Amino acid sequence: MSETTGGQMPDEPHAEGLGTRLNWLRAAVLGANDGIVSTAGIVVGVAGATDSRGALLTAGLAGLLAGSMSMAAGEYVSVSTQRDSEKAALAVEKRELSEQPEAELDELTRMLAGRGLSEEVAREAAVQLTERDALRAHARVELGIDPDEPTRPWQAAGASFLAFTAGALLPLLAIVLPPAPARLYVTVVSVLVALALTGWWSARLGAAPVKPAVLRNVSGGALAMAVTYAAGSALGAAGV
């Protein structure tokens, strides 16, 4: 029989760590999906107006860079705001623990009891957690914050940038590499297959039904390409 530590198998993932990894994976899939759809819409729209490889490459690269930078900046701002809120909440909790430790102990006891522990067990658990590390206990139970794993804005921004770029490269390469007669067909097929895969993956990560997720993803991408191609074709026909 293998050894355990604290009742947990050595290689068994902690729920918090697993949840964090799944959130990162979902964010990566969604970022790649955004890159695929937005860049495909741009290059297919331009393809409706012109078959110039230079124009397609320029438009695709511009969309890729603009989208990836926008995603990275938005994620950086969002996660920085979250980090600042977490720091402020921890500072308030630290002050309250210093100024009114008994009230905070009672609060922790009530919260543990609210999770199904008896009053006596909740009190004993609250006392032990407070003696070990009061701030960490309140951060996790009361605030839902893990002080050992602070949010990382630069890491989140970099992940969003890379995920969007990876997704955007598919339609960009699909539109510029094949010969002119096959460009649109190759791009549409490649994009729809990629969207089916990201829809399947996101559904599996979220334990959701696969078929609706795939259909939504593929339908949305197909609609985006149809609309932009129609707009590009109309502009091309008008000589714009």
Coordinates of C-alpha atoms in Angstrom, one line a residue:
M1 CA 0.0 0.0 0.0
S2 CA 1.4 3.4 -0.9
E3 CA 2.1 5.9 1.8
T4 CA -0.2 8.9 2.4
T5 CA 0.3 12.3 3.9
G6 CA -2.5 13.8 5.8
G7 CA -4.9 11.2 4.3
Q8 CA -4.1 12.2 0.7
M9 CA -2.3 10.2 -1.9
P10 CA 1.2 11.6 -2.8
D11 CA 0.3 12.2 -6.4
E12 CA -3.3 13.1 -5.9
P13 CA -4.0 16.7 -7.1
H14 CA -5.3 19.2 -4.6
A15 CA -8.7 20.6 -5.6
E16 CA -7.4 24.2 -5.5
G17 CA -4.5 23.5 -7.8
L18 CA -6.6 21.4 -10.2
G19 CA -9.2 24.2 -10.3
T20 CA -6.5 26.8 -11.1
R21 CA -5.1 24.7 -13.9
L22 CA -8.5 24.1 -15.4
N23 CA -9.2 27.8 -15.3
W24 CA -6.0 28.5 -17.1
L25 CA -6.7 25.8 -19.7
R26 CA -10.2 27.2 -20.3
A27 CA -8.8 30.7 -20.7
A28 CA -6.2 29.4 -23.2
V29 CA -8.9 27.7 -25.2
L30 CA -11.1 30.7 -25.2
G31 CA -8.2 33.0 -26.2
A32 CA -7.2 30.7 -29.1
N33 CA -10.9 30.6 -30.1
D34 CA -11.1 34.4 -30.2
G35 CA -7.9 34.5 -32.3
I36 CA -9.3 32.0 -34.8
V37 CA -12.7 33.7 -35.2
S38 CA -11.5 37.4 -35.3
T39 CA -8.6 36.8 -37.7
A40 CA -10.6 34.5 -39.9
G41 CA -13.3 37.2 -40.2
I42 CA -10.7 39.8 -41.2
V43 CA -8.9 37.7 -43.8
V44 CA -12.0 36.2 -45.3
G45 CA -13.5 39.7 -45.5
V46 CA -10.4 41.0 -47.3
A47 CA -10.5 37.9 -49.6
G48 CA -13.9 38.9 -50.6
A49 CA -12.6 42.2 -52.0
T50 CA -9.2 41.1 -53.3
D51 CA -7.0 38.1 -54.0
S52 CA -3.8 40.0 -53.3
R53 CA -1.5 37.9 -51.0
G54 CA 0.1 41.1 -49.8
A55 CA -3.2 42.7 -48.8
L56 CA -4.3 39.5 -47.1
L57 CA -1.0 39.1 -45.2
T58 CA -1.1 42.8 -44.1
A59 CA -4.7 42.6 -42.9
G60 CA -4.1 39.3 -41.1
L61 CA -1.0 40.4 -39.4
A62 CA -2.6 43.6 -38.3
G63 CA -5.6 41.7 -36.9
L64 CA -3.3 39.3 -35.1
L65 CA -1.2 41.9 -33.5
A66 CA -4.1 44.2 -32.6
G67 CA -6.1 41.3 -31.2
S68 CA -3.3 39.7 -29.2
M69 CA -2.2 43.1 -27.7
S70 CA -5.7 44.0 -26.9
M71 CA -6.3 40.6 -25.2
A72 CA -3.0 40.9 -23.2
A73 CA -3.7 44.5 -22.1
G74 CA -7.3 43.6 -21.1
E75 CA -6.2 40.6 -19.1
Y76 CA -3.4 42.6 -17.4
V77 CA -5.8 45.3 -16.3
S78 CA -8.4 42.8 -15.2
V79 CA -6.0 40.6 -13.2
S80 CA -4.2 43.7 -11.7
T81 CA -7.6 45.0 -10.5
Q82 CA -8.3 41.6 -9.0
R83 CA -4.9 41.5 -7.3
D84 CA -5.3 45.0 -5.9
S85 CA -8.7 44.0 -4.5
E86 CA -7.2 40.9 -2.9
K87 CA -4.4 42.9 -1.3
A88 CA -6.9 45.4 0.1
A89 CA -9.1 42.7 1.5
L90 CA -6.2 41.0 3.1
A91 CA -5.0 44.3 4.6
V92 CA -8.5 44.9 6.1
E93 CA -8.6 41.3 7.5
K94 CA -5.1 41.7 9.0
R95 CA -6.2 44.9 10.8
E96 CA -9.4 43.3 12.1
L97 CA -7.5 40.3 13.4
S98 CA -5.1 42.7 15.3
E99 CA -7.9 44.9 16.6
Q100 CA -10.6 42.4 17.5
P101 CA -9.2 38.9 17.5
E102 CA -12.1 37.4 19.6
A103 CA -14.7 38.7 17.2
E104 CA -12.8 37.3 14.2
L105 CA -12.5 34.0 16.0
D106 CA -16.3 33.9 16.5
E107 CA -16.8 34.8 12.9
L108 CA -14.5 32.0 11.7
T109 CA -16.4 29.6 14.0
R110 CA -19.7 30.6 12.5
M111 CA -18.4 30.2 8.9
L112 CA -17.1 26.7 9.7
A113 CA -20.3 25.8 11.4
G114 CA -22.2 27.0 8.3
R115 CA -20.2 24.5 6.3
G116 CA -21.7 21.6 8.2
L117 CA -19.5 21.3 11.3
S118 CA -21.0 21.0 14.8
E119 CA -20.6 24.1 17.0
E120 CA -18.0 22.4 19.2
V121 CA -16.0 21.0 16.3
A122 CA -16.2 24.3 14.4
R123 CA -14.9 26.2 17.5
E124 CA -12.0 23.8 17.9
A125 CA -11.1 24.0 14.2
A126 CA -11.3 27.8 14.3
V127 CA -9.0 27.9 17.3
Q128 CA -6.4 25.6 15.8
L129 CA -6.5 27.4 12.4
T130 CA -6.1 30.7 14.2
E131 CA -3.2 29.5 16.2
R132 CA -1.5 28.1 13.1
D133 CA -2.0 31.1 10.8
A134 CA -5.0 33.4 11.5
L135 CA -4.7 35.5 8.4
R136 CA -4.4 32.5 6.1
A137 CA -7.4 30.8 7.7
H138 CA -9.6 33.9 7.3
A139 CA -8.3 34.5 3.8
R140 CA -9.3 31.0 2.6
V141 CA -12.5 30.5 4.5
E142 CA -13.9 34.0 4.6
L143 CA -12.5 35.7 1.5
G144 CA -11.9 32.7 -0.8
I145 CA -8.3 33.9 -1.3
D146 CA -5.2 31.8 -1.3
P147 CA -2.4 34.1 0.0
D148 CA 0.2 31.5 -1.2
E149 CA -1.0 31.9 -4.8
P150 CA -1.4 35.6 -5.6
T151 CA -2.7 36.5 -9.0
R152 CA -0.1 37.3 -11.6
P153 CA -1.0 40.0 -14.1
W154 CA 2.0 39.6 -16.3
Q155 CA 1.6 35.9 -16.5
A156 CA -2.1 36.2 -17.3
A157 CA -1.3 38.8 -20.0
G158 CA 1.4 36.7 -21.6
A159 CA -0.8 33.6 -21.6
S160 CA -3.6 35.6 -23.3
F161 CA -1.2 37.0 -25.9
L162 CA 0.2 33.6 -26.7
A163 CA -3.2 31.9 -26.8
F164 CA -4.7 34.5 -29.2
T165 CA -1.6 34.5 -31.4
A166 CA -1.7 30.7 -31.7
G167 CA -5.3 30.8 -32.7
A168 CA -4.9 33.7 -35.1
L169 CA -2.0 32.0 -36.9
L170 CA -4.2 29.3 -38.3
P171 CA -6.5 31.4 -40.6
L172 CA -3.6 33.7 -41.4
L173 CA -1.4 30.9 -42.7
A174 CA -4.4 29.2 -44.4
I175 CA -5.2 32.3 -46.4
V176 CA -1.7 33.2 -47.6
L177 CA 0.0 29.9 -48.2
P178 CA -2.3 28.0 -50.6
P179 CA -2.6 29.1 -54.2
A180 CA -5.2 31.8 -54.9
P181 CA -8.0 29.5 -56.2
A182 CA -7.9 27.3 -53.0
R183 CA -7.4 30.0 -50.4
L184 CA -10.9 30.6 -49.4
Y185 CA -11.8 26.9 -49.3
V186 CA -8.7 25.9 -47.3
T187 CA -9.3 28.8 -44.8
V188 CA -13.0 28.1 -44.2
V189 CA -12.5 24.3 -43.8
S190 CA -9.4 24.8 -41.5
V191 CA -11.2 27.4 -39.3
L192 CA -14.4 25.3 -38.9
V193 CA -12.4 22.2 -38.0
A194 CA -10.3 24.2 -35.5
L195 CA -13.5 25.7 -34.0
A196 CA -15.0 22.3 -33.6
L197 CA -11.9 21.2 -31.7
T198 CA -11.9 24.2 -29.4
G199 CA -15.6 23.8 -28.8
W200 CA -15.1 20.2 -27.9
W201 CA -12.1 21.0 -25.7
S202 CA -13.9 23.8 -23.8
A203 CA -16.9 21.6 -23.2
R204 CA -14.8 18.8 -21.9
L205 CA -12.9 21.1 -19.5
G206 CA -16.2 22.5 -18.2
A207 CA -17.9 19.1 -18.0
A208 CA -20.6 20.4 -20.3
P209 CA -22.4 18.7 -23.2
V210 CA -20.0 18.5 -26.2
K211 CA -22.5 18.7 -29.1
P212 CA -24.1 22.0 -28.3
A213 CA -20.7 23.6 -27.6
V214 CA -19.3 22.4 -30.9
L215 CA -22.4 23.6 -32.8
R216 CA -22.3 27.0 -31.2
N217 CA -18.7 27.4 -31.9
V218 CA -18.8 26.3 -35.5
S219 CA -22.0 28.2 -36.2
G220 CA -20.6 31.4 -34.8
G221 CA -17.4 31.2 -36.8
A222 CA -19.3 30.3 -40.0
L223 CA -21.6 33.3 -39.5
A224 CA -18.7 35.7 -38.8
M225 CA -16.9 34.6 -42.0
A226 CA -20.1 34.7 -44.1
V227 CA -20.8 38.3 -42.9
T228 CA -17.3 39.6 -43.5
Y229 CA -17.0 37.9 -46.8
A230 CA -20.3 39.4 -48.0
A231 CA -19.1 42.8 -46.8
G232 CA -15.7 42.4 -48.5
S233 CA -17.4 41.2 -51.8
A234 CA -19.7 44.2 -51.8
L235 CA -16.9 46.6 -51.3
G236 CA -14.8 44.9 -53.9
A237 CA -17.7 45.0 -56.4
A238 CA -18.1 48.7 -55.6
G239 CA -14.4 49.4 -56.4
V240 CA -13.6 50.5 -52.8

